Short mmCIF file of C-alpha atoms in Angstrom, two decimals:
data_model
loop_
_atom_site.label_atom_id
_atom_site.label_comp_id
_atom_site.label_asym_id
_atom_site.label_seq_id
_atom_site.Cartn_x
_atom_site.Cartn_y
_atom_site.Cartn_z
CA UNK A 284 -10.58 -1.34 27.88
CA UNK A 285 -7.41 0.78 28.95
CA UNK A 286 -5.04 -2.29 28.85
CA UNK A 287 -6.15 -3.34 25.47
CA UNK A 288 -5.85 0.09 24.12
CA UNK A 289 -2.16 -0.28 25.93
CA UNK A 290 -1.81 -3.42 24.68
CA UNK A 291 -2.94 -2.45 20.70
CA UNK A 292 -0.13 0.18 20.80
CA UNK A 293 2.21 -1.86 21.46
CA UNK A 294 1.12 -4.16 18.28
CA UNK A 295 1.46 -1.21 16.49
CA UNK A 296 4.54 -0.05 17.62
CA UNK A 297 6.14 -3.55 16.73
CA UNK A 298 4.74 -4.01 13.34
CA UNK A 299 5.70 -0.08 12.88
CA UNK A 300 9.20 -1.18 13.14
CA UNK A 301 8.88 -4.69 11.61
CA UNK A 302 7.49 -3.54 8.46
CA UNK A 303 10.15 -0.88 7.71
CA UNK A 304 12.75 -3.74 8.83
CA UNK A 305 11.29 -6.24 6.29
CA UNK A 306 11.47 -3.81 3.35
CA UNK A 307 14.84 -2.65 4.17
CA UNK A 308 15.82 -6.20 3.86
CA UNK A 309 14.48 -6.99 0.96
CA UNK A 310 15.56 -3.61 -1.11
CA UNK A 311 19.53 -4.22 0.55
CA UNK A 312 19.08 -7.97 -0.76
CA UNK A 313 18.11 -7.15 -3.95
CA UNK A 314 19.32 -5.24 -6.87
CA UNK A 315 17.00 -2.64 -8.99
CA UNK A 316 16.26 -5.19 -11.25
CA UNK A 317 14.65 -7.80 -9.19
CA UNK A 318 13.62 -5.36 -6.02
CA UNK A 319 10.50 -4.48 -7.52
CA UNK A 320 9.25 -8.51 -8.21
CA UNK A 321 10.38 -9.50 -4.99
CA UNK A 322 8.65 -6.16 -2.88
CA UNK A 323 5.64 -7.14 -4.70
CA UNK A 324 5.90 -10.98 -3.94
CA UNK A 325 5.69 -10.17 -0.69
CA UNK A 326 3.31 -7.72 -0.54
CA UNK A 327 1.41 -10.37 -1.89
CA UNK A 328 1.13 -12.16 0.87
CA UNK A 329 -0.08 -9.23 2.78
CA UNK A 330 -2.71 -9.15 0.12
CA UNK A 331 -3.65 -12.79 1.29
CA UNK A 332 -3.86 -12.37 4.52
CA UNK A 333 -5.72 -9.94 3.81
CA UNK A 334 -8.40 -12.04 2.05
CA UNK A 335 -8.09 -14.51 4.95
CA UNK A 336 -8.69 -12.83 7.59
CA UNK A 337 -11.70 -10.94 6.38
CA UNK A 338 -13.11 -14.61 5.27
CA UNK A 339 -12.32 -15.80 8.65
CA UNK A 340 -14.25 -12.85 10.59
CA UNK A 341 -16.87 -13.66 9.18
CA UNK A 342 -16.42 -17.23 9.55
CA UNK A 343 -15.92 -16.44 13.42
CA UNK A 344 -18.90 -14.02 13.42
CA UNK A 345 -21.43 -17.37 12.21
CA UNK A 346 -20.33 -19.26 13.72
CA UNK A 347 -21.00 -17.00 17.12
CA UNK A 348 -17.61 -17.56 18.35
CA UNK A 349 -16.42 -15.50 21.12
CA UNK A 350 -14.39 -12.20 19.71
CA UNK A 351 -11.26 -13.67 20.97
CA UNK A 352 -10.79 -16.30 18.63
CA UNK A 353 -9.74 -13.94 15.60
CA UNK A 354 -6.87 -12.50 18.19
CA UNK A 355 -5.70 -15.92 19.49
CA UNK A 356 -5.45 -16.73 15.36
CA UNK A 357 -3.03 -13.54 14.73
CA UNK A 358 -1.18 -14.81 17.97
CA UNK A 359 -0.37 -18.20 16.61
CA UNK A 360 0.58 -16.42 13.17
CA UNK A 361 2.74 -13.64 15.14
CA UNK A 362 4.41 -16.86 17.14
CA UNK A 363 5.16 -18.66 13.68
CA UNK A 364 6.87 -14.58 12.38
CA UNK A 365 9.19 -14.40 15.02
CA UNK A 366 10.05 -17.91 14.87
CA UNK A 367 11.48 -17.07 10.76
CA UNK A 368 12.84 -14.27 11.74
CA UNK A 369 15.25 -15.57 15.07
CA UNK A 370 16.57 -17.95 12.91
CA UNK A 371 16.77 -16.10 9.40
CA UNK A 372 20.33 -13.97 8.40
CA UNK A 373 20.05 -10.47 7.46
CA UNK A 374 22.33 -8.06 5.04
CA UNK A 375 24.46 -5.58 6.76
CA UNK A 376 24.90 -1.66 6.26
CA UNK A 377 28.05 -0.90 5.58
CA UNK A 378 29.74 2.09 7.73
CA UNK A 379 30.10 4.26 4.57
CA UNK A 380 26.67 4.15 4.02
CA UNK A 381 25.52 5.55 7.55
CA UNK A 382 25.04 9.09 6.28
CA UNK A 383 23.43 12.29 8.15
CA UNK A 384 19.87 12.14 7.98
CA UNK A 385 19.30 16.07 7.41
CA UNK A 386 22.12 15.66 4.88
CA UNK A 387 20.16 12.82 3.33
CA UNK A 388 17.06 14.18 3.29
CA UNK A 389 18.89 17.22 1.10
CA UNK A 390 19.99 15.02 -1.45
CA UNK A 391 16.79 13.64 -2.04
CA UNK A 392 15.20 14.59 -5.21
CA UNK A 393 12.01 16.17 -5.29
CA UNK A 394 10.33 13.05 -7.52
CA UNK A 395 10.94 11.39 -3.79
CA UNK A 396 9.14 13.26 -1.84
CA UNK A 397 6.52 13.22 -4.36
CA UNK A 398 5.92 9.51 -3.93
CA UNK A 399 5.71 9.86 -0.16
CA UNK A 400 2.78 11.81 -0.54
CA UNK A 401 1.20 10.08 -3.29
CA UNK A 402 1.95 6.70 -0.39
CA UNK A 403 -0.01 8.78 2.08
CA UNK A 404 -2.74 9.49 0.02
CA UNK A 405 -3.12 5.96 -1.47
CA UNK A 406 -3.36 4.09 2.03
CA UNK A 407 -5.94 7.00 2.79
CA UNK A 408 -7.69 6.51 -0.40
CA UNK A 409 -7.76 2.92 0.49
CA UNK A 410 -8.55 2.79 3.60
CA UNK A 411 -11.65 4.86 3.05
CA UNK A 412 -13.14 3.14 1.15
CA UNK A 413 -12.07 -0.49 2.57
CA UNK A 414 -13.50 0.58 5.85
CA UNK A 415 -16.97 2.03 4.58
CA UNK A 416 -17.92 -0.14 1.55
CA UNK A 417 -19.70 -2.65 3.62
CA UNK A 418 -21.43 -0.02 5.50
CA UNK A 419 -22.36 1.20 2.28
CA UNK A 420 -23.48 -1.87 0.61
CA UNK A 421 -25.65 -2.68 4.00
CA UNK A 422 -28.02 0.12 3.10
CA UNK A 423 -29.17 -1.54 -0.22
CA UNK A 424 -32.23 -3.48 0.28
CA UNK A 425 -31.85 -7.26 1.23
CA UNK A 426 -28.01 -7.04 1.35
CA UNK A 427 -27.05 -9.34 4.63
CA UNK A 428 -23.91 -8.03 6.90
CA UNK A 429 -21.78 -11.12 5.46
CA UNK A 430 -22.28 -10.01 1.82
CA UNK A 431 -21.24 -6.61 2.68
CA UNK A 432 -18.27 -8.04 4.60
CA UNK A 433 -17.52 -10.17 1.65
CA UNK A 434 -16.50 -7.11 -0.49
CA UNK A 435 -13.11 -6.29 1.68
CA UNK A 436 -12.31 -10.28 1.31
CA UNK A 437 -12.67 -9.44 -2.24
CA UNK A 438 -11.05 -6.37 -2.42
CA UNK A 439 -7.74 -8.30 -0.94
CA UNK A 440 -8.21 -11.55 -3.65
CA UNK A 441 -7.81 -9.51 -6.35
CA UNK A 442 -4.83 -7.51 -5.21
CA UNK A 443 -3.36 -10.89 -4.59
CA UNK A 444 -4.35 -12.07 -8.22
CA UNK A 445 -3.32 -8.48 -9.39
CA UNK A 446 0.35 -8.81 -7.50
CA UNK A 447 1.01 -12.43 -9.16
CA UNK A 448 0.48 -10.96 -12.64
CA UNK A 449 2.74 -8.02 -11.84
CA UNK A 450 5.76 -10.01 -10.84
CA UNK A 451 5.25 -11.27 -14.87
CA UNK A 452 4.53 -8.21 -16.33
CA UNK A 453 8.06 -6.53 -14.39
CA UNK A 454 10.06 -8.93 -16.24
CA UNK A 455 9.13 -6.97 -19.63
CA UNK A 456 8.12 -3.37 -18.17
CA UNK A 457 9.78 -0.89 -16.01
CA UNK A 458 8.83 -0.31 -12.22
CA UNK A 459 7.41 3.28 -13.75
CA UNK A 460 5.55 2.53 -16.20
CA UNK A 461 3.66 0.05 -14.20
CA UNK A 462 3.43 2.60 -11.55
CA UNK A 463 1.53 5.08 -14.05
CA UNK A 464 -0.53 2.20 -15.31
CA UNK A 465 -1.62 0.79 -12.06
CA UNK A 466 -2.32 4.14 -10.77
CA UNK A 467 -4.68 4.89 -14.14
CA UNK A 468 -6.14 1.29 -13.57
CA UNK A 469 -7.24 1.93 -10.04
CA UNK A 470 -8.55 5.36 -10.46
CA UNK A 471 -10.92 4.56 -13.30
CA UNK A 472 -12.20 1.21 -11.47
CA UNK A 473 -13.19 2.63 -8.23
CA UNK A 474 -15.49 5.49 -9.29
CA UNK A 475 -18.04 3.19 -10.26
CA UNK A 476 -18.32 2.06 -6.60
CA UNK A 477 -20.05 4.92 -5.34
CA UNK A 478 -22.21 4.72 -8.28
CA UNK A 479 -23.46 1.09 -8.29
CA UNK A 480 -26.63 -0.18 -6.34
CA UNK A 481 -26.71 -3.60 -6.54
CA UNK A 482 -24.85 -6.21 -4.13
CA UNK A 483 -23.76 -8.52 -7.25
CA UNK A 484 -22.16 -5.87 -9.35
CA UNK A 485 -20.34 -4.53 -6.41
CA UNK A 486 -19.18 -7.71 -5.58
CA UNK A 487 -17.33 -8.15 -8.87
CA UNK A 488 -15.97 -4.33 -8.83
CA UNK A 489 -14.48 -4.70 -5.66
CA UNK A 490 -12.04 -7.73 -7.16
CA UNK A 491 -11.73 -5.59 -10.20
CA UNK A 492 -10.55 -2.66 -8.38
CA UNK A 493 -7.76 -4.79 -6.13
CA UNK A 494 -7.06 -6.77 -9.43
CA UNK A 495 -5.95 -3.93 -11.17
CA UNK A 496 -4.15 -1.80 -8.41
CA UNK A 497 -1.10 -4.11 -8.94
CA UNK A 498 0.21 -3.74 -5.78
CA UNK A 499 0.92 -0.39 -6.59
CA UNK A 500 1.96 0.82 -2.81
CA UNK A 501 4.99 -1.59 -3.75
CA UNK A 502 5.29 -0.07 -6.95
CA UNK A 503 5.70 3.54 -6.18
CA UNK A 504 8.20 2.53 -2.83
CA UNK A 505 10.05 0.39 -5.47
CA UNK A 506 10.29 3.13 -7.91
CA UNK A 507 11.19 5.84 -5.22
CA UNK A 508 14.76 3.64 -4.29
CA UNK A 509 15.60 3.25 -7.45
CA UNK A 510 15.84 7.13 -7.80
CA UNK A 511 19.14 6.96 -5.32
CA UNK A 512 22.15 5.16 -6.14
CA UNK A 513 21.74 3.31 -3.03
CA UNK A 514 18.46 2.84 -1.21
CA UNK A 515 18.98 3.53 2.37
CA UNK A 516 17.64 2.62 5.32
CA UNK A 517 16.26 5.85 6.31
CA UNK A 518 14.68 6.07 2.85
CA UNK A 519 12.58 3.23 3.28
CA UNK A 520 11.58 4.08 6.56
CA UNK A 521 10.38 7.11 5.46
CA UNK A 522 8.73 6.29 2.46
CA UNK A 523 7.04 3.15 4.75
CA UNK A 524 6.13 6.19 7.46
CA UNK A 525 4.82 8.17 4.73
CA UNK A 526 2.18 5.17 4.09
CA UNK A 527 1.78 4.35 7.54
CA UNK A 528 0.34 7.88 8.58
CA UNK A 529 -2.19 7.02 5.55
CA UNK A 530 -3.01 4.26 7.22
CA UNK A 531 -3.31 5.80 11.18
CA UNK A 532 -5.00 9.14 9.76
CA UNK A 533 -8.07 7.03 7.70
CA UNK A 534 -10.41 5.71 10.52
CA UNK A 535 -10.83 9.17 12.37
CA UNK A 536 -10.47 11.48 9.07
CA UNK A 537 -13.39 9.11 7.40
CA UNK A 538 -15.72 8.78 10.42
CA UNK A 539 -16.07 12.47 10.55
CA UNK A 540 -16.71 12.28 7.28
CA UNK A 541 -19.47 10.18 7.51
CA UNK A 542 -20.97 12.06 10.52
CA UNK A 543 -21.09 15.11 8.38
CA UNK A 544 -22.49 13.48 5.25
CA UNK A 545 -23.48 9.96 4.22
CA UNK A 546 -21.38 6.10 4.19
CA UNK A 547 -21.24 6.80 0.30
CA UNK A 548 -18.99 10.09 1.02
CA UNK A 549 -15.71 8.18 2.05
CA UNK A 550 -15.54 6.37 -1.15
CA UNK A 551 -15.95 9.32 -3.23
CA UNK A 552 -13.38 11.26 -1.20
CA UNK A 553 -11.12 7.63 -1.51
CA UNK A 554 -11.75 8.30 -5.40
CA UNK A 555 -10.78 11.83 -5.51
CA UNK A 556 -7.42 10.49 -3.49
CA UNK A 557 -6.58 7.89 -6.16
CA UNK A 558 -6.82 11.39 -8.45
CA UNK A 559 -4.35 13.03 -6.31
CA UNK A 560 -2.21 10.00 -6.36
CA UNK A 561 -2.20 9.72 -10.28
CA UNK A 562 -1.14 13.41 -10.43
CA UNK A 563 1.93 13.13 -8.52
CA UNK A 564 3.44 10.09 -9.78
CA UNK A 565 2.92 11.68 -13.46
CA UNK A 566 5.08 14.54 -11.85
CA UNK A 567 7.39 12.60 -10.37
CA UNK A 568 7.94 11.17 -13.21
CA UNK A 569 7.82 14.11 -15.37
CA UNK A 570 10.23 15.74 -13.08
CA UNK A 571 12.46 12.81 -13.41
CA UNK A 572 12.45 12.93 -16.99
CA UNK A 573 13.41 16.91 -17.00
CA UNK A 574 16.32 15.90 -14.59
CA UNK A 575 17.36 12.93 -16.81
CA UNK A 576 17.25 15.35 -20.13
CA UNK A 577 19.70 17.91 -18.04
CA UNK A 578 22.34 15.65 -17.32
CA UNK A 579 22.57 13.96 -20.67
CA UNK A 580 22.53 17.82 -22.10
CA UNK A 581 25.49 18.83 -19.60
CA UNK A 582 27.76 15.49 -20.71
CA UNK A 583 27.13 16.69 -24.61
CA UNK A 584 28.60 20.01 -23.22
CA UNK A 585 31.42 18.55 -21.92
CA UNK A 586 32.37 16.00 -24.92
#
């Protein structure tokens, strides 16, 4: 048990730097106008395996296979990762862009820090419900444990139906307004899951509610870099941190939850983060705006 606890934290170490890396790449290979599609391209994928490897668990759990099988299957994936990456090229930072970090962090505007916390409180909001739904659903007469798994496999299909129709709809709409939409979208389509008793219904709200998120955790980092003139590493790290503490904080901040209360608590607390979240990126960008309106009123005042 100690080694694989040793062993875990080491996973998460690497894909703690490896995911940063990834979107660093992307946001220095792309300009503003295409960084948003091609963030959300590939958080598509996540979005698949996502679907995948929820389908296969439970594939691997009929099929009475021993509990290794799902790790030897990441393995071979991993293997096929590093391969790309020893053999792909990668943009360089250039010298004049290795600022301070404290001096950095200064010159961030507020509408920044704003969407870190609206990151953390997404992936918490998420993972909250994500990791109690099927407990949830399991206490509704005559629902089996693979139905109730089903509804994270279905969660993850419709984010990755919901991320291919947002790399169209950025080609006519900004990375903001999609960003407010999304987060509207995704509020309003999870608060029926606490509500609903039935196994079928649920089933088709949980692929409504990833459907309409729109890959919005790519949204809102997308959005953040383009409030900089140049989108540093040490912005997306942080912004990527911000999420990833969502993430670390959920499992031990929900069980408690649950051992206080009820399995149906987490998803209304995940709902009343997807509130939080709406509120700050409104601000963000109503802060923005103000900022925007000051500078244009300045250069009159010049002229």
């Amino acid at each position: 048990f100690e080694a694989n606890r040793l062993f875990l934290g080491i996973i998460g170490v690497g894909c703690g730097i490896a995911l940063p890396a990834a979107a660093i790449v992307i946001a220095r290979s792309y300009g503003p106008r295409h960084r948003a599609t091609m963030l959300v391209i590939t958080d598509a994928f996540f979005s698949l395996s996502g679907a995948l490897c929820t389908t296969l668990a439970i594939i691997y759990f009929s099929m009475d296979l021993h509990w290794s099988a799902g790790f030897g299957t990441v393995a071979i994936l991993a293997l096929i990762g590093i391969s790309i990456a020893t053999i792909s090229d990668y943009p360089e930072v250039e010298p004049e862009e290795k600022t301070n970090l404290l001096l950095e962090l200064k010159n961030w505007p507020l509408s920044i820090y704003l969407c870190m916390a609206a990151l953390f409180l997404y992936l918490i909001g998420q993972n909250f419900i994500l990791i109690w739904i099927p407990s949830y659903a399991e206490t509704i007469p005559g629902v089996s444990p693979e139905q109730a798994g089903q509804l994270v496999s279905n969660y993850w299909t419709g984010m990755f139906v919901g991320q291919l129709v947002v790399v169209a709809l950025l080609t006519k709409f900004k990375t903001v307004t999609l960003t407010i939409f999304a987060s509207v979208l995704m509020l309003f389509s999870v608060l029926p899951l606490w509500l609903i008793g039935e196994i079928g219904i649920l089933t088709t709200l949980t692929f409504v509610w990833g459907l309409v998120t729109l890959g919005l955790l790519k949204l809102i980092l997308s959005w953040a870099t383009e409030m900089v003139n140049v989108p540093g590493p040490h912005l997306i790290s942080a912004l990527l941190m911000a999420a990833t503490m969502g993430t670390a904080v959920s499992p031990a901040l929900s069980s408690q939850l649950v051992e206080i209360s009820n399995t149906q608590a987490p998803i209304q607390a995940g709902s009343i983060a997807f509130l939080i979240v709406l509120v700050l990126v409104v601000s963000a960008r109503f802060i923005l705006s103000k900022a925007e309106g000051a500078r244009k009123e300045r250069a009159r005042t010049k002229q």
